[in-house]
Tab-separated table of C-alpha atoms and ligand atoms in Angstrom:
chain	number	residue	atom	x	y	z
A	1	ALA	CA	-8.805	34.525	58.731
A	2	SER	CA	-12.239	32.512	58.423
A	3	ALA	CA	-13.742	28.873	60.315
A	4	GLU	CA	-17.121	26.818	60.065
A	5	ALA	CA	-19.581	25.463	61.727
A	6	ALA	CA	-23.106	23.637	61.365
A	7	ILE	CA	-24.495	26.501	64.087
A	8	VAL	CA	-23.672	29.983	64.247
A	9	VAL	CA	-25.354	31.704	66.930
A	10	ILE	CA	-24.930	35.709	67.672
A	11	GLY	CA	-24.987	36.132	70.662
A	12	THR	CA	-24.860	34.713	75.092
A	13	GLY	CA	-28.105	35.722	76.789
A	14	LEU	CA	-30.817	34.013	77.605
A	15	ALA	CA	-32.452	33.493	74.165
A	16	GLY	CA	-28.897	32.632	72.860
A	17	TYR	CA	-27.236	29.836	76.206
A	18	GLY	CA	-31.106	28.466	76.057
A	19	LEU	CA	-31.043	27.333	72.883
A	20	VAL	CA	-28.333	26.214	73.503
A	21	ARG	CA	-28.903	23.695	76.496
A	22	GLU	CA	-31.726	23.178	73.932
A	23	ILE	CA	-29.596	21.626	70.529
A	24	ARG	CA	-27.445	19.387	73.283
A	25	LYS	CA	-30.130	17.127	74.390
A	26	HIS	CA	-31.115	16.362	70.524
A	27	ASP	CA	-28.367	16.559	69.505
A	28	LYS	CA	-24.123	16.413	70.966
A	29	GLU	CA	-21.885	17.140	68.922
A	30	SER	CA	-23.058	19.335	66.006
A	31	PRO	CA	-20.251	22.083	66.406
A	32	ILE	CA	-21.693	25.509	66.684
A	33	ILE	CA	-19.855	28.585	67.843
A	34	MET	CA	-21.461	31.142	69.766
A	35	ILE	CA	-19.369	34.551	69.271
A	36	SER	CA	-21.670	37.965	72.286
A	37	ALA	CA	-19.877	41.208	71.402
A	38	ASP	CA	-20.223	41.146	75.906
A	39	ASP	CA	-17.714	39.485	78.006
A	40	GLY	CA	-19.883	35.905	77.671
A	41	ARG	CA	-20.813	35.524	81.201
A	42	ALA	CA	-23.711	33.446	82.053
A	43	TYR	CA	-25.770	35.159	83.191
A	44	SER	CA	-29.716	36.435	84.601
A	45	LYS	CA	-30.736	39.474	82.895
A	46	PRO	CA	-34.235	39.189	85.739
A	47	MET	CA	-32.024	38.854	88.611
A	48	LEU	CA	-30.252	43.028	86.634
A	49	SER	CA	-33.068	44.593	88.835
A	50	THR	CA	-33.041	42.813	91.968
A	51	GLY	CA	-29.221	43.483	92.762
A	52	PHE	CA	-29.499	46.008	95.946
A	53	THR	CA	-31.644	44.315	96.610
A	54	LYS	CA	-29.655	40.722	97.811
A	55	ASN	CA	-26.660	43.423	98.034
A	56	MET	CA	-24.417	41.100	94.501
A	57	ASP	CA	-22.342	43.115	92.521
A	58	ALA	CA	-21.704	41.990	89.724
A	59	ASP	CA	-19.420	38.869	89.927
A	60	GLY	CA	-21.407	37.737	91.930
A	61	LEU	CA	-25.035	37.959	90.017
A	62	ALA	CA	-22.499	36.524	87.269
A	63	GLN	CA	-23.162	32.668	87.128
A	64	LYS	CA	-20.885	31.364	85.225
A	65	ASP	CA	-18.301	32.077	82.144
A	66	ALA	CA	-18.131	31.483	78.914
A	67	GLY	CA	-15.067	29.270	79.006
A	68	GLY	CA	-16.817	27.370	81.572
A	69	MET	CA	-20.189	27.794	78.911
A	70	GLY	CA	-17.844	26.700	75.659
A	71	GLU	CA	-17.447	23.771	77.800
A	72	ASP	CA	-20.644	22.920	79.408
A	73	LEU	CA	-22.371	22.790	76.117
A	74	ASN	CA	-19.676	21.703	73.912
A	75	ALA	CA	-19.118	25.303	71.920
A	76	SER	CA	-16.840	27.157	70.711
A	77	VAL	CA	-18.081	30.474	72.806
A	78	TRP	CA	-16.288	34.166	70.926
A	79	THR	CA	-16.502	36.846	73.445
A	80	LEU	CA	-16.188	40.687	72.737
A	81	THR	CA	-16.546	39.854	68.921
A	82	LYS	CA	-19.410	42.084	67.104
A	83	VAL	CA	-20.781	40.732	63.835
A	84	THR	CA	-20.833	43.536	61.115
A	85	ALA	CA	-22.355	41.792	58.438
A	86	ILE	CA	-23.821	39.132	57.162
A	87	ASP	CA	-23.793	37.780	53.374
A	88	THR	CA	-27.020	35.550	53.888
A	89	ALA	CA	-26.064	34.586	49.377
A	90	ALA	CA	-22.572	32.696	50.949
A	91	GLN	CA	-23.800	31.914	54.087
A	92	THR	CA	-21.395	33.877	55.571
A	93	ILE	CA	-20.920	36.252	58.320
A	94	THR	CA	-18.587	39.445	59.096
A	95	ILE	CA	-16.660	39.661	62.410
A	96	GLY	CA	-14.944	43.547	63.107
A	97	ASP	CA	-12.458	45.268	60.814
A	98	LYS	CA	-13.652	41.782	58.172
A	99	ALA	CA	-11.040	40.698	58.546
A	100	THR	CA	-12.466	37.467	59.818
A	101	GLN	CA	-15.375	35.197	57.808
A	102	VAL	CA	-17.640	32.826	59.889
A	103	HIS	CA	-19.476	30.012	57.420
A	104	TYR	CA	-23.059	29.106	58.925
A	105	LYS	CA	-24.806	26.232	57.461
A	106	LYS	CA	-27.451	27.352	60.549
A	107	LEU	CA	-27.496	31.471	61.671
A	108	VAL	CA	-29.090	32.150	64.736
A	109	LEU	CA	-29.804	35.850	65.700
A	110	ALA	CA	-30.117	36.266	69.382
A	111	LEU	CA	-29.772	39.603	69.156
A	112	GLY	CA	-31.233	41.242	72.721
A	113	ALA	CA	-33.237	44.568	72.577
A	114	ASP	CA	-30.609	48.192	72.757
A	115	VAL	CA	-32.363	50.883	75.977
A	116	ILE	CA	-34.369	53.963	74.541
A	117	ARG	CA	-31.889	56.839	74.916
A	118	PRO	CA	-34.585	59.340	75.740
A	119	PRO	CA	-33.192	63.245	73.538
A	120	ILE	CA	-32.210	64.768	77.352
A	121	LYS	CA	-29.395	67.822	76.760
A	122	GLY	CA	-27.344	68.826	79.026
A	123	ASP	CA	-23.475	68.907	80.482
A	124	ALA	CA	-24.298	65.705	82.601
A	125	LEU	CA	-24.892	63.415	80.677
A	126	GLU	CA	-22.056	61.377	81.744
A	127	TYR	CA	-24.437	60.935	85.521
A	128	VAL	CA	-26.907	58.637	83.570
A	129	TYR	CA	-26.379	55.458	82.679
A	130	SER	CA	-28.872	52.764	81.863
A	131	VAL	CA	-28.125	48.696	82.744
A	132	ASN	CA	-29.665	46.087	80.096
A	133	ASP	CA	-26.916	43.550	80.534
A	134	LEU	CA	-24.177	42.550	83.133
A	135	LEU	CA	-21.764	45.068	82.748
A	136	ASP	CA	-24.334	48.343	82.544
A	137	TYR	CA	-24.791	46.833	85.904
A	138	ASP	CA	-21.305	47.015	87.239
A	139	ASP	CA	-20.828	50.339	85.622
A	140	PHE	CA	-23.415	51.598	87.509
A	141	ARG	CA	-22.675	50.239	90.328
A	142	THR	CA	-18.682	51.010	90.438
A	143	ALA	CA	-20.665	54.327	89.772
A	144	VAL	CA	-23.172	53.978	92.445
A	145	ALA	CA	-20.287	53.454	94.958
A	146	LYS	CA	-17.335	55.832	93.575
A	147	ASN	CA	-20.081	58.948	93.804
A	148	ASN	CA	-21.363	58.320	97.493
A	149	VAL	CA	-24.117	58.479	96.009
A	150	LYS	CA	-27.324	58.273	98.463
A	151	LYS	CA	-30.079	59.536	96.032
A	152	VAL	CA	-31.049	58.757	92.224
A	153	CYS	CA	-33.474	60.066	89.865
A	154	ILE	CA	-35.041	57.789	87.894
A	155	ILE	CA	-35.991	57.911	84.478
A	156	GLY	CA	-39.193	55.609	83.554
A	157	GLY	CA	-41.823	53.857	86.183
A	158	GLY	CA	-42.442	51.612	83.359
A	159	LEU	CA	-41.720	47.751	85.016
A	160	ILE	CA	-37.912	48.290	84.895
A	161	GLY	CA	-38.126	51.344	86.417
A	162	CYS	CA	-40.277	50.847	88.800
A	163	GLU	CA	-38.527	47.132	89.812
A	164	PHE	CA	-34.786	49.639	90.559
A	165	THR	CA	-36.909	52.036	92.183
A	166	ASN	CA	-38.152	49.214	94.466
A	167	ASP	CA	-34.607	47.858	94.199
A	168	LEU	CA	-32.560	50.758	94.972
A	169	LEU	CA	-35.107	52.259	97.968
A	170	ASN	CA	-34.414	47.972	99.586
A	171	GLY	CA	-30.907	49.336	98.811
A	172	GLY	CA	-30.918	52.000	101.192
A	173	ILE	CA	-30.941	54.644	98.349
A	174	GLU	CA	-33.764	57.438	98.010
A	175	ILE	CA	-35.811	57.480	94.650
A	176	GLU	CA	-37.194	60.800	93.639
A	177	THR	CA	-38.782	58.860	90.231
A	178	VAL	CA	-40.678	60.647	87.178
A	179	ASP	CA	-42.933	59.266	84.046
A	180	PRO	CA	-44.661	61.748	81.416
A	181	LEU	CA	-47.730	58.982	81.942
A	182	GLY	CA	-50.170	59.731	84.833
A	183	TYR	CA	-48.793	56.304	87.493
A	184	CYS	CA	-46.899	53.566	87.893
A	185	ILE	CA	-45.998	50.936	85.004
A	186	PRO	CA	-49.311	52.231	83.026
A	187	THR	CA	-48.004	50.713	79.637
A	188	LEU	CA	-49.386	47.236	80.862
A	189	LEU	CA	-51.528	48.066	84.279
A	190	PRO	CA	-54.565	49.940	84.421
A	191	GLU	CA	-54.866	52.881	86.540
A	192	ALA	CA	-56.206	51.189	89.949
A	193	ALA	CA	-53.391	48.327	89.942
A	194	GLY	CA	-50.132	51.532	88.524
A	195	LYS	CA	-51.631	53.767	91.404
A	196	ALA	CA	-51.571	50.068	93.884
A	197	VAL	CA	-48.204	49.950	93.153
A	198	GLN	CA	-47.668	53.404	94.001
A	199	ALA	CA	-48.689	53.807	96.818
A	200	GLY	CA	-46.379	50.833	98.147
A	201	LEU	CA	-43.197	52.171	96.574
A	202	GLU	CA	-44.036	55.700	98.443
A	203	ALA	CA	-44.819	53.684	101.489
A	204	LYS	CA	-41.250	52.878	101.035
A	205	GLY	CA	-39.682	56.416	100.397
A	206	ALA	CA	-40.239	56.553	96.897
A	207	LYS	CA	-41.784	60.596	95.863
A	208	PHE	CA	-42.808	60.212	91.783
A	209	HIS	CA	-43.461	63.108	89.700
A	210	PHE	CA	-46.169	61.933	86.734
A	211	GLY	CA	-46.626	64.168	83.524
A	212	PRO	CA	-43.414	65.733	83.152
A	213	LEU	CA	-40.536	64.511	80.905
A	214	VAL	CA	-36.712	64.616	81.591
A	215	THR	CA	-35.346	67.786	79.443
A	216	GLU	CA	-31.612	68.162	80.937
A	217	VAL	CA	-28.710	66.677	83.501
A	218	ASN	CA	-26.886	70.132	84.703
A	219	LYS	CA	-23.908	69.642	87.225
A	220	ALA	CA	-24.713	71.321	90.170
A	221	GLY	CA	-21.892	71.689	93.071
A	222	SER	CA	-21.018	67.900	94.198
A	223	ALA	CA	-24.817	66.891	93.020
A	224	LEU	CA	-26.342	66.946	89.468
A	225	ALA	CA	-29.651	69.404	88.978
A	226	VAL	CA	-32.877	66.648	86.538
A	227	SER	CA	-34.943	69.925	85.481
A	228	LEU	CA	-38.667	68.270	84.005
A	229	ASN	CA	-41.032	70.011	81.995
A	230	ASN	CA	-43.035	70.985	84.205
A	231	GLY	CA	-40.680	73.370	85.459
A	232	ASP	CA	-39.383	71.414	88.613
A	233	THR	CA	-35.954	70.130	89.614
A	234	ILE	CA	-34.496	67.425	90.625
A	235	SER	CA	-31.037	67.559	92.065
A	236	CYS	CA	-29.819	63.595	93.069
A	237	ASP	CA	-26.372	62.393	92.518
A	238	LEU	CA	-26.909	59.875	90.067
A	239	VAL	CA	-29.565	58.905	86.924
A	240	LEU	CA	-31.147	55.830	85.704
A	241	SER	CA	-32.320	56.130	82.639
A	242	ALA	CA	-35.405	52.878	82.071
A	243	VAL	CA	-37.371	54.406	79.102
A	244	GLY	CA	-37.642	50.734	77.496
A	245	VAL	CA	-36.214	48.663	75.587
A	246	ARG	CA	-35.828	47.752	71.568
A	247	PRO	CA	-35.439	44.482	69.236
A	248	GLN	CA	-31.378	45.179	67.995
A	249	ILE	CA	-33.105	44.812	63.948
A	250	ALA	CA	-30.348	46.728	62.752
A	251	LEU	CA	-27.891	44.069	61.995
A	252	ALA	CA	-30.620	41.976	59.867
A	253	GLN	CA	-32.302	45.211	58.281
A	254	GLU	CA	-28.538	45.899	56.459
A	255	SER	CA	-28.593	42.818	55.684
A	256	GLY	CA	-31.253	42.828	53.563
A	257	ILE	CA	-32.995	40.766	56.594
A	258	ALA	CA	-37.099	41.726	57.166
A	259	VAL	CA	-37.582	43.613	59.634
A	260	ASN	CA	-40.674	44.998	61.475
A	261	ARG	CA	-40.655	45.953	65.114
A	262	GLY	CA	-38.566	43.013	65.336
A	263	ILE	CA	-36.396	40.637	62.967
A	264	VAL	CA	-39.684	39.460	61.605
A	265	THR	CA	-40.153	35.277	61.735
A	266	ASN	CA	-42.465	32.299	60.520
A	267	ARG	CA	-43.332	30.165	64.004
A	268	LEU	CA	-39.987	27.883	62.682
A	269	LEU	CA	-38.159	31.285	64.000
A	270	GLU	CA	-37.525	31.651	60.068
A	271	THR	CA	-35.885	34.969	58.974
A	272	SER	CA	-37.412	35.833	55.635
A	273	ALA	CA	-33.089	34.611	54.275
A	274	PRO	CA	-32.638	31.361	53.771
A	275	ASN	CA	-31.576	29.112	57.121
A	276	VAL	CA	-31.062	32.440	59.236
A	277	TYR	CA	-33.320	32.672	62.677
A	278	ALA	CA	-34.093	34.635	65.193
A	279	MET	CA	-34.977	34.171	68.837
A	280	GLY	CA	-35.509	36.225	71.945
A	281	ASP	CA	-35.992	40.014	72.362
A	282	CYS	CA	-34.929	41.130	68.896
A	283	ALA	CA	-37.874	38.880	67.639
A	284	GLU	CA	-40.445	39.361	66.764
A	285	VAL	CA	-42.204	35.773	65.748
A	286	ALA	CA	-45.818	36.124	63.764
A	287	GLY	CA	-45.992	38.869	64.486
A	288	HIS	CA	-45.340	39.095	68.670
A	289	VAL	CA	-43.127	41.228	70.019
A	290	LEU	CA	-42.806	40.069	73.520
A	291	VAL	CA	-39.147	41.071	75.123
A	292	TYR	CA	-39.567	38.384	78.234
A	293	VAL	CA	-38.360	34.860	79.544
A	294	ALA	CA	-40.858	32.764	79.305
A	295	PRO	CA	-41.825	33.308	75.795
A	296	LEU	CA	-37.733	33.120	74.695
A	297	MET	CA	-37.124	29.421	76.915
A	298	ALA	CA	-40.515	28.741	74.092
A	299	GLN	CA	-38.251	29.422	71.262
A	300	ALA	CA	-35.351	27.786	72.220
A	301	ARG	CA	-36.691	24.726	72.795
A	302	ALA	CA	-39.058	24.051	70.043
A	303	LEU	CA	-35.842	26.087	67.803
A	304	ALA	CA	-33.864	23.079	69.266
A	305	LYS	CA	-35.480	20.348	67.900
A	306	THR	CA	-35.829	22.905	63.786
A	307	LEU	CA	-32.372	22.199	63.988
A	308	THR	CA	-31.305	19.043	64.925
A	309	GLY	CA	-33.928	17.905	62.052
A	310	GLU	CA	-37.720	17.954	63.629
A	311	ALA	CA	-39.688	20.956	61.974
A	312	THR	CA	-41.203	22.028	64.567
A	313	GLU	CA	-43.134	25.991	65.085
A	314	VAL	CA	-43.475	27.756	68.637
A	315	SER	CA	-46.676	28.054	70.912
A	316	TYR	CA	-47.189	30.453	73.189
A	317	PRO	CA	-48.892	28.905	76.831
A	318	ALA	CA	-50.255	32.013	78.487
A	319	MET	CA	-47.434	33.726	80.086
A	320	PRO	CA	-47.761	35.822	82.660
A	321	VAL	CA	-44.783	37.688	83.533
A	322	THR	CA	-44.268	39.003	87.499
A	323	ILE	CA	-42.548	42.196	88.746
A	324	LYS	CA	-40.383	42.466	91.031
A	325	THR	CA	-41.824	44.879	93.264
A	326	PRO	CA	-42.007	43.496	96.595
A	327	ALA	CA	-43.011	46.413	97.615
A	328	CYS	CA	-46.365	45.310	96.746
A	329	PRO	CA	-45.808	42.329	94.685
A	330	VAL	CA	-47.968	42.323	90.409
A	331	THR	CA	-48.395	39.109	88.322
A	332	VAL	CA	-48.982	40.573	85.147
A	333	SER	CA	-50.605	38.652	81.484
A	334	PRO	CA	-52.037	41.239	79.208
A	335	ALA	CA	-54.206	40.583	76.769
A	336	PRO	CA	-53.236	40.730	72.822
A	337	ARG	CA	-52.393	44.670	71.673
A	338	ASP	CA	-55.255	44.544	69.103
A	339	ALA	CA	-57.827	42.876	71.895
A	340	GLU	CA	-60.930	44.665	71.935
A	341	GLY	CA	-62.982	44.124	76.227
A	342	SER	CA	-62.840	46.126	78.916
A	343	TRP	CA	-61.483	46.050	82.845
A	344	GLU	CA	-63.605	44.940	85.247
A	345	ILE	CA	-61.954	45.783	88.700
A	346	GLU	CA	-61.749	44.853	92.110
A	347	GLN	CA	-59.515	46.550	94.713
A	348	ASP	CA	-59.086	46.528	98.550
A	349	GLY	CA	-56.684	49.290	99.756
A	350	LEU	CA	-53.162	47.786	97.992
A	351	ASN	CA	-54.781	44.750	96.476
A	352	VAL	CA	-56.389	44.431	93.603
A	353	VAL	CA	-57.481	42.398	90.757
A	354	ALA	CA	-58.423	43.449	87.602
A	355	ARG	CA	-59.715	41.344	84.730
A	356	PHE	CA	-59.904	41.721	81.616
A	357	VAL	CA	-63.168	40.775	79.042
A	358	ALA	CA	-64.112	40.456	76.048
A	359	SER	CA	-67.449	41.822	75.400
A	360	ASN	CA	-68.661	37.989	75.607
A	361	GLY	CA	-67.202	37.858	78.885
A	362	ASP	CA	-64.641	35.856	77.854
A	363	LEU	CA	-60.843	36.493	79.341
A	364	LEU	CA	-58.152	37.997	77.737
A	365	GLY	CA	-56.485	39.882	80.845
A	366	PHE	CA	-55.378	39.979	84.036
A	367	ALA	CA	-53.403	42.827	86.264
A	368	LEU	CA	-52.859	41.343	89.823
A	369	THR	CA	-51.560	43.420	92.515
A	370	GLY	CA	-50.862	42.609	96.744
A	371	GLU	CA	-52.886	40.154	97.759
A	372	GLY	CA	-54.963	39.614	94.656
A	373	THR	CA	-51.487	38.198	93.158
A	374	LYS	CA	-52.630	34.880	94.656
A	375	GLN	CA	-55.946	34.329	92.270
A	376	LYS	CA	-53.327	34.211	89.027
A	377	MET	CA	-53.234	30.307	88.906
A	378	ALA	CA	-56.596	30.261	88.815
A	379	LEU	CA	-56.459	33.161	86.270
A	380	GLN	CA	-54.376	31.780	84.007
A	381	LYS	CA	-56.594	28.512	84.384
A	382	GLN	CA	-59.020	30.595	82.224
A	383	LEU	CA	-56.863	32.159	79.371
A	384	PRO	CA	-56.638	30.877	75.746
A	385	ALA	CA	-53.162	30.516	73.875
A	386	ILE	CA	-51.475	33.416	73.104
A	387	MET	CA	-50.498	31.711	69.416
A	388	PRO	CA	-51.918	27.739	70.550
B	401	LIG	P1	-29.492	39.630	75.623
B	401	LIG	O1	-29.297	38.523	77.225
B	401	LIG	O2	-30.377	41.073	75.303
B	401	LIG	O3	-28.275	39.329	74.456
B	401	LIG	C1	-28.419	39.746	74.110
B	401	LIG	C2	-26.669	39.285	73.112
B	401	LIG	O4	-26.383	39.285	71.912
B	401	LIG	C3	-25.670	39.571	73.939
B	401	LIG	O5	-24.598	38.739	73.876
B	401	LIG	C4	-24.518	40.661	72.631
B	401	LIG	O6	-23.626	40.706	73.157
B	401	LIG	C5	-24.784	39.672	71.261
B	401	LIG	N1	-25.107	41.161	70.196
B	401	LIG	C6	-25.998	41.877	70.204
B	401	LIG	N2	-25.239	41.938	68.961
B	401	LIG	C7	-24.403	41.508	68.560
B	401	LIG	C8	-23.770	41.479	66.893
B	401	LIG	N3	-23.607	42.540	66.791
B	401	LIG	N4	-22.576	40.833	66.963
B	401	LIG	C9	-22.216	39.346	68.634
B	401	LIG	N5	-23.521	39.619	69.339
B	401	LIG	C10	-24.091	40.718	69.730
B	401	LIG	N6	-38.245	39.445	81.595
B	401	LIG	C11	-39.126	38.636	83.099
B	401	LIG	O7	-39.890	37.539	81.891
B	401	LIG	N7	-39.409	38.445	84.150
B	401	LIG	C12	-38.763	39.052	84.669
B	401	LIG	O8	-38.680	39.646	85.774
B	401	LIG	C13	-37.613	40.417	84.007
B	401	LIG	N8	-36.696	41.485	84.547
B	401	LIG	C14	-36.135	41.792	84.137
B	401	LIG	C15	-35.587	42.910	84.623
B	401	LIG	C16	-34.525	43.476	83.651
B	401	LIG	C17	-34.037	45.409	84.591
B	401	LIG	C18	-34.646	43.797	82.608
B	401	LIG	C19	-33.416	44.593	81.926
B	401	LIG	C20	-34.766	43.561	82.277
B	401	LIG	C21	-35.881	41.771	82.670
B	401	LIG	N9	-36.868	41.471	82.010
B	401	LIG	C22	-37.568	40.532	82.388
B	401	LIG	C23	-35.801	41.552	80.153
B	401	LIG	C24	-35.774	39.767	80.250
B	401	LIG	O9	-34.554	39.542	80.725
B	401	LIG	C25	-34.611	39.370	78.828
B	401	LIG	O10	-36.359	39.200	78.076
B	401	LIG	C26	-34.379	38.197	77.841
B	401	LIG	O11	-33.412	38.867	79.587
B	401	LIG	C27	-33.338	38.328	76.827
B	401	LIG	O12	-32.970	38.198	76.107
B	401	LIG	P2	-32.239	37.770	74.492
B	401	LIG	O13	-31.301	36.970	75.240
B	401	LIG	O14	-32.883	38.157	73.886
B	401	LIG	O15	-30.776	39.043	74.783
């Protein structure tokens, strides 16, 4: 079998659907095929770590099914369909068992990011879940209900781990969270802000283990025993792994497209292969890997113009991220990776205003917690654009 379309988009996450929505503002008719390995339901991924607070199952979080999205976008949406190869010379992609080839004029890779799986041993690994899409969320919620779960051990005290810690506590589940570093959200926040988040979550009943790694998850009677490399053991009913994500680069790499941390693109979102573009969590745009919603929306607007005839480079303003830990709200705007400067911190209990300042006094980033988050607008105005 074979098919063809002017534009083929692989991925129906916020990046893929966001792009096609933008394209349809400029071009209502050109044939578009969208292909997804999952069921193609539209949903807001950030809501996955608010589902217990809102008491919403996967169906509740889903906004529209693939058929409805296809109608809205005048696109053909192929679901449960995995792309296994790209022939960048012939401009075709291969689906599944090689029986179907799709020819593209323009191809967009919006493949997302894979969860990182920590190297854990033991006889109960089927009880270690991770939640990175709606189907994962459905599995996790089903397991919580089926196993009558009262207590979850969360591996990872970063952004996603802390959001789930807060969300599951709100859902009435007891939580112990393990992270090898020293405080909450350690890669984005200075210590004072991370400790404020920790204190806010502890006040809601969370228990943290900072320093050790999880080494094993084993069955222990009707419960699970999570072993840490400092000798401690945590008893729980289910484990949620949230140690981070990594851009999905395998398909591009195997097809000879340049990759680094992500699929390498310039500011036009062009990859190293002609007529192949990348965006969203899988892309490394002019050196930036930013696995958040605001950058992919900026990419969608620019790429939609490029694909409809007006070549447009993506620009990034400063894009602070709001972390959904209502026990201690956080807004963070990380400084660029190679930025030199130091933190200047004001603190009053859980309220922290931390400014990352260069030696010439310029503000390069900030981390705000509690009442400190009220300063977001004022500080955001002082930040330089990430990519002007
Ligand atoms: P995805 O949504 O992962 O979509 C990837 C798509 O590619 C899927 O449809 C998949 O099926 C498809 N695909 C992959 N490989 C293939 C293949 N070979 N063949 C066919 N299809 C394929 N960001 C924020 O800015 N703010 C937040 O508050 C926030 N909260 C978050 C909370 C959680 C729990 C998580 C997990 C993330 C959060 N993020 C947040 C990050 C944000 O959700 C992501 O940056 C964004 O959703 C990524 O969208 P995407 O379309 O690039 O990837």
